Amino acid sequence: MRQIPLTLAIPPSYKRDNFIIGPANERAMQWLTLWPEWPLPYRVLNIFGASGCGKTHISYVFEALSGARRLSELKDIKMIIGADDTHFILDDFELDAAYDLEAVFHFFNHLGSIGGTALLLSQQSAAQMDCPLDDLRSRLRAVTCQEISAPDDDFLAQVLQSMFGDRQCSEPENVISYMITHMPRNFTAAYQLVAAIDMAALAAKKPVTLGLVKEVMMPDNKALEFNFKHGK
């Protein structure tokens, strides 16, 4: 079988208008609508869930709403002390080398002193993280945590249809049905797969068909970054 190259010609859009709300993420989005009146004492919201669940898109919606400063590490509180920033996004938040325990502890205190807010993005609930620093652990337990769960069939189908639409690509109904029963249940995989199908159709100068989709989703297509569950 020929390998189908994956060329992501259309970058993902993280605008609010492109954010699709469904059962998996509606409560997370509801929390954003309450900003900046998030629960005290620290007004910190932790949105957590598996990779590809949509945390990044929500963070860009929050960034547009709040003007928040995005951080991918916090090794020293001096990184933010003295700056004019009031609202923050802590991306890929874990208690590891990127986020020093003492720095994060002082971050919570700093946030309270300036009346700021912060959005923490993580795969695990911040309240459940194993933290050896007692004072920081108590602060993490006080964080409001909201999970984004895996999308159900209807929601995933809606997302796939929107992604095909963004590419002005028409797909038969049986294509969507096949995809949602054979693909990883996250939006990163959906984006990569729709891009691969679109590029394959363009290369073959043919419309999207179930046969083409099955070819793209074959296990030996190394252009894709994940494996599929295969049925008949």
Short mmCIF file of C-alpha atoms in Angstrom, two decimals:
data_model
loop_
_atom_site.label_atom_id
_atom_site.label_comp_id
_atom_site.label_asym_id
_atom_site.label_seq_id
_atom_site.Cartn_x
_atom_site.Cartn_y
_atom_site.Cartn_z
CA MET A 1 0.00 0.00 0.00
CA ARG A 2 1.27 3.48 -0.78
CA GLN A 3 1.90 5.78 2.17
CA ILE A 4 -0.31 8.83 2.20
CA PRO A 5 1.64 11.93 3.20
CA LEU A 6 0.19 14.09 5.93
CA THR A 7 0.35 17.81 5.17
CA LEU A 8 -1.49 20.00 7.65
CA ALA A 9 -2.21 22.88 5.30
CA ILE A 10 -4.85 24.40 7.57
CA PRO A 11 -3.72 25.18 11.11
CA PRO A 12 -6.26 24.61 13.89
CA SER A 13 -8.30 27.67 14.83
CA TYR A 14 -8.55 28.47 18.52
CA LYS A 15 -11.12 31.24 18.21
CA ARG A 16 -14.23 31.25 20.43
CA ASP A 17 -16.52 30.92 17.40
CA ASN A 18 -14.77 27.68 16.42
CA PHE A 19 -15.19 26.10 19.83
CA ILE A 20 -17.84 23.39 19.75
CA ILE A 21 -19.65 22.85 23.04
CA GLY A 22 -20.90 19.41 23.98
CA PRO A 23 -21.47 17.21 27.02
CA ALA A 24 -17.73 16.60 27.43
CA ASN A 25 -16.73 20.25 27.81
CA GLU A 26 -19.84 22.33 28.55
CA ARG A 27 -19.15 22.65 32.27
CA ALA A 28 -15.58 23.81 31.60
CA MET A 29 -16.92 26.49 29.29
CA GLN A 30 -19.52 27.50 31.87
CA TRP A 31 -16.69 28.25 34.29
CA LEU A 32 -15.15 30.61 31.74
CA THR A 33 -18.41 32.55 31.51
CA LEU A 34 -18.22 33.14 35.28
CA TRP A 35 -14.75 34.72 35.05
CA PRO A 36 -13.44 36.68 36.89
CA GLU A 37 -15.80 35.68 39.70
CA TRP A 38 -14.18 32.32 40.30
CA PRO A 39 -14.30 30.82 43.81
CA LEU A 40 -12.06 32.23 46.48
CA PRO A 41 -9.58 32.12 48.11
CA TYR A 42 -7.36 32.13 45.01
CA ARG A 43 -9.68 32.39 41.95
CA VAL A 44 -7.79 29.56 40.26
CA LEU A 45 -9.52 27.20 37.84
CA ASN A 46 -7.94 23.87 36.91
CA ILE A 47 -9.21 22.32 33.69
CA PHE A 48 -7.88 18.80 33.37
CA GLY A 49 -8.27 15.87 31.03
CA ALA A 50 -6.43 13.58 28.66
CA SER A 51 -4.19 14.92 25.92
CA GLY A 52 -6.21 16.14 22.95
CA CYS A 53 -9.44 16.73 24.90
CA GLY A 54 -9.63 20.45 24.05
CA LYS A 55 -7.83 22.12 26.97
CA THR A 56 -5.64 24.19 24.65
CA HIS A 57 -8.61 25.60 22.75
CA ILE A 58 -10.33 26.60 25.98
CA SER A 59 -7.14 28.28 27.18
CA TYR A 60 -7.03 30.45 24.06
CA VAL A 61 -10.66 31.42 24.62
CA PHE A 62 -9.67 32.42 28.16
CA GLU A 63 -6.62 34.29 26.91
CA ALA A 64 -8.76 36.33 24.52
CA LEU A 65 -11.23 37.02 27.31
CA SER A 66 -8.75 37.99 30.03
CA GLY A 67 -5.50 38.98 28.33
CA ALA A 68 -3.81 36.33 30.47
CA ARG A 69 -0.08 35.70 30.33
CA ARG A 70 0.71 32.16 29.22
CA LEU A 71 3.42 30.25 31.08
CA SER A 72 4.84 26.83 30.25
CA GLU A 73 7.12 26.84 33.30
CA LEU A 74 7.55 28.62 36.58
CA LYS A 75 10.95 27.96 38.12
CA ASP A 76 11.30 31.22 40.04
CA ILE A 77 8.60 33.62 41.24
CA LYS A 78 10.85 36.46 40.05
CA MET A 79 9.66 35.54 36.54
CA ILE A 80 6.38 37.33 37.25
CA ILE A 81 6.96 39.59 40.27
CA GLY A 82 7.10 43.24 39.21
CA ALA A 83 5.32 42.69 35.92
CA ASP A 84 1.93 44.18 35.16
CA ASP A 85 0.29 40.81 34.55
CA THR A 86 -2.76 40.01 36.65
CA HIS A 87 -4.15 36.90 34.95
CA PHE A 88 -2.21 33.77 34.00
CA ILE A 89 -2.38 30.46 32.16
CA LEU A 90 -0.17 27.68 33.46
CA ASP A 91 0.09 25.26 30.55
CA ASP A 92 0.96 21.56 30.99
CA PHE A 93 0.91 22.07 34.73
CA GLU A 94 2.66 19.35 36.72
CA LEU A 95 4.72 19.36 39.88
CA ASP A 96 7.96 18.64 38.07
CA ALA A 97 11.08 20.40 36.85
CA ALA A 98 9.07 22.93 34.83
CA TYR A 99 7.03 24.05 37.85
CA ASP A 100 9.13 24.46 40.96
CA LEU A 101 7.23 23.73 44.18
CA GLU A 102 8.40 26.85 46.01
CA ALA A 103 7.73 29.04 42.98
CA VAL A 104 4.20 27.69 42.61
CA PHE A 105 3.57 28.22 46.34
CA HIS A 106 4.63 31.86 46.05
CA PHE A 107 2.59 32.15 42.85
CA PHE A 108 -0.60 31.42 44.78
CA ASN A 109 0.31 34.02 47.40
CA HIS A 110 1.16 36.56 44.70
CA LEU A 111 -2.11 35.89 42.91
CA GLY A 112 -4.06 36.53 46.10
CA SER A 113 -2.18 39.75 46.81
CA ILE A 114 -2.91 41.27 43.37
CA GLY A 115 -6.48 39.99 43.07
CA GLY A 116 -5.58 38.01 39.95
CA THR A 117 -6.85 34.80 38.39
CA ALA A 118 -5.18 31.76 36.86
CA LEU A 119 -6.16 28.90 34.58
CA LEU A 120 -4.20 25.68 35.18
CA LEU A 121 -4.17 23.09 32.39
CA SER A 122 -3.21 19.56 33.32
CA GLN A 123 -3.90 15.92 32.62
CA GLN A 124 -4.46 15.15 36.31
CA SER A 125 -6.61 17.11 38.72
CA ALA A 126 -4.44 19.61 40.59
CA ALA A 127 -6.29 18.71 43.79
CA GLN A 128 -5.14 15.09 43.42
CA MET A 129 -1.48 15.81 42.66
CA ASP A 130 1.08 14.29 45.00
CA CYS A 131 2.74 17.30 46.63
CA PRO A 132 5.39 16.97 49.35
CA LEU A 133 5.10 20.66 50.31
CA ASP A 134 2.28 20.94 52.87
CA ASP A 135 1.51 24.62 52.30
CA LEU A 136 1.32 24.17 48.54
CA ARG A 137 -0.74 20.99 48.87
CA SER A 138 -3.39 22.87 50.86
CA ARG A 139 -3.56 25.53 48.16
CA LEU A 140 -3.93 22.96 45.41
CA ARG A 141 -6.77 21.35 47.38
CA ALA A 142 -8.53 24.74 47.33
CA VAL A 143 -8.42 25.01 43.54
CA THR A 144 -11.65 24.63 41.56
CA CYS A 145 -11.13 21.61 39.29
CA GLN A 146 -13.17 20.73 36.21
CA GLU A 147 -12.58 17.70 34.03
CA ILE A 148 -13.07 17.52 30.26
CA SER A 149 -14.13 13.97 29.51
CA ALA A 150 -13.82 11.98 26.30
CA PRO A 151 -16.41 13.01 23.68
CA ASP A 152 -19.40 10.76 23.06
CA ASP A 153 -20.30 9.59 19.54
CA ASP A 154 -22.66 12.48 18.75
CA PHE A 155 -20.22 15.11 19.94
CA LEU A 156 -17.27 13.57 18.10
CA ALA A 157 -19.35 13.32 14.92
CA GLN A 158 -20.23 17.01 15.23
CA VAL A 159 -16.56 17.93 15.62
CA LEU A 160 -15.53 15.83 12.60
CA GLN A 161 -18.25 17.36 10.44
CA SER A 162 -17.08 20.84 11.43
CA MET A 163 -13.45 19.97 10.61
CA PHE A 164 -14.41 18.62 7.17
CA GLY A 165 -16.50 21.75 6.63
CA ASP A 166 -13.51 23.98 7.45
CA ARG A 167 -11.71 22.27 4.57
CA GLN A 168 -14.73 22.60 2.27
CA CYS A 169 -14.71 18.83 2.08
CA SER A 170 -17.92 16.83 1.67
CA GLU A 171 -18.06 13.45 3.40
CA PRO A 172 -20.72 10.70 3.22
CA GLU A 173 -22.53 9.83 6.44
CA ASN A 174 -20.99 6.35 6.54
CA VAL A 175 -17.53 7.95 6.65
CA ILE A 176 -18.28 9.71 9.94
CA SER A 177 -19.82 6.56 11.41
CA TYR A 178 -16.75 4.51 10.51
CA MET A 179 -14.32 7.11 11.83
CA ILE A 180 -15.90 7.49 15.25
CA THR A 181 -15.84 3.72 15.86
CA HIS A 182 -12.21 3.26 14.79
CA MET A 183 -10.31 6.38 15.89
CA PRO A 184 -8.88 7.62 19.19
CA ARG A 185 -11.48 9.69 21.02
CA ASN A 186 -9.74 13.04 21.16
CA PHE A 187 -9.68 16.19 19.07
CA THR A 188 -5.99 16.08 18.19
CA ALA A 189 -6.49 12.72 16.53
CA ALA A 190 -9.63 14.01 14.80
CA TYR A 191 -7.74 16.99 13.37
CA GLN A 192 -4.83 14.88 12.14
CA LEU A 193 -7.14 12.29 10.62
CA VAL A 194 -9.36 14.79 8.78
CA ALA A 195 -6.23 16.49 7.43
CA ALA A 196 -4.86 13.16 6.19
CA ILE A 197 -8.15 12.21 4.53
CA ASP A 198 -8.43 15.60 2.85
CA MET A 199 -4.87 15.42 1.52
CA ALA A 200 -5.41 11.86 0.29
CA ALA A 201 -8.56 12.90 -1.58
CA LEU A 202 -6.76 15.85 -3.14
CA ALA A 203 -3.81 13.66 -4.16
CA ALA A 204 -6.13 11.10 -5.76
CA LYS A 205 -8.34 13.83 -7.26
CA LYS A 206 -11.35 11.97 -5.88
CA PRO A 207 -14.08 12.75 -3.36
CA VAL A 208 -13.90 11.39 0.16
CA THR A 209 -15.28 7.86 0.25
CA LEU A 210 -15.39 5.12 2.85
CA GLY A 211 -12.78 3.16 0.88
CA LEU A 212 -10.38 6.08 0.91
CA VAL A 213 -10.92 6.60 4.65
CA LYS A 214 -10.20 2.94 5.35
CA GLU A 215 -6.98 3.22 3.34
CA VAL A 216 -5.85 6.27 5.32
CA MET A 217 -6.62 4.51 8.57
CA MET A 218 -4.63 1.37 7.76
CA PRO A 219 -2.01 0.52 10.44
CA ASP A 220 0.94 0.90 8.03
CA ASN A 221 0.22 4.57 7.32
CA LYS A 222 3.18 5.95 9.22
CA ALA A 223 2.20 9.51 8.37
CA LEU A 224 -0.26 9.37 11.26
CA GLU A 225 0.98 9.78 14.80
CA PHE A 226 -1.33 7.24 16.42
CA ASN A 227 -2.74 3.76 15.88
CA PHE A 228 -6.33 2.86 15.16
CA LYS A 229 -8.63 0.19 16.50
CA HIS A 230 -9.62 -1.84 13.47
CA GLY A 231 -12.83 -3.69 12.91
CA LYS A 232 -14.25 -5.24 9.82
#
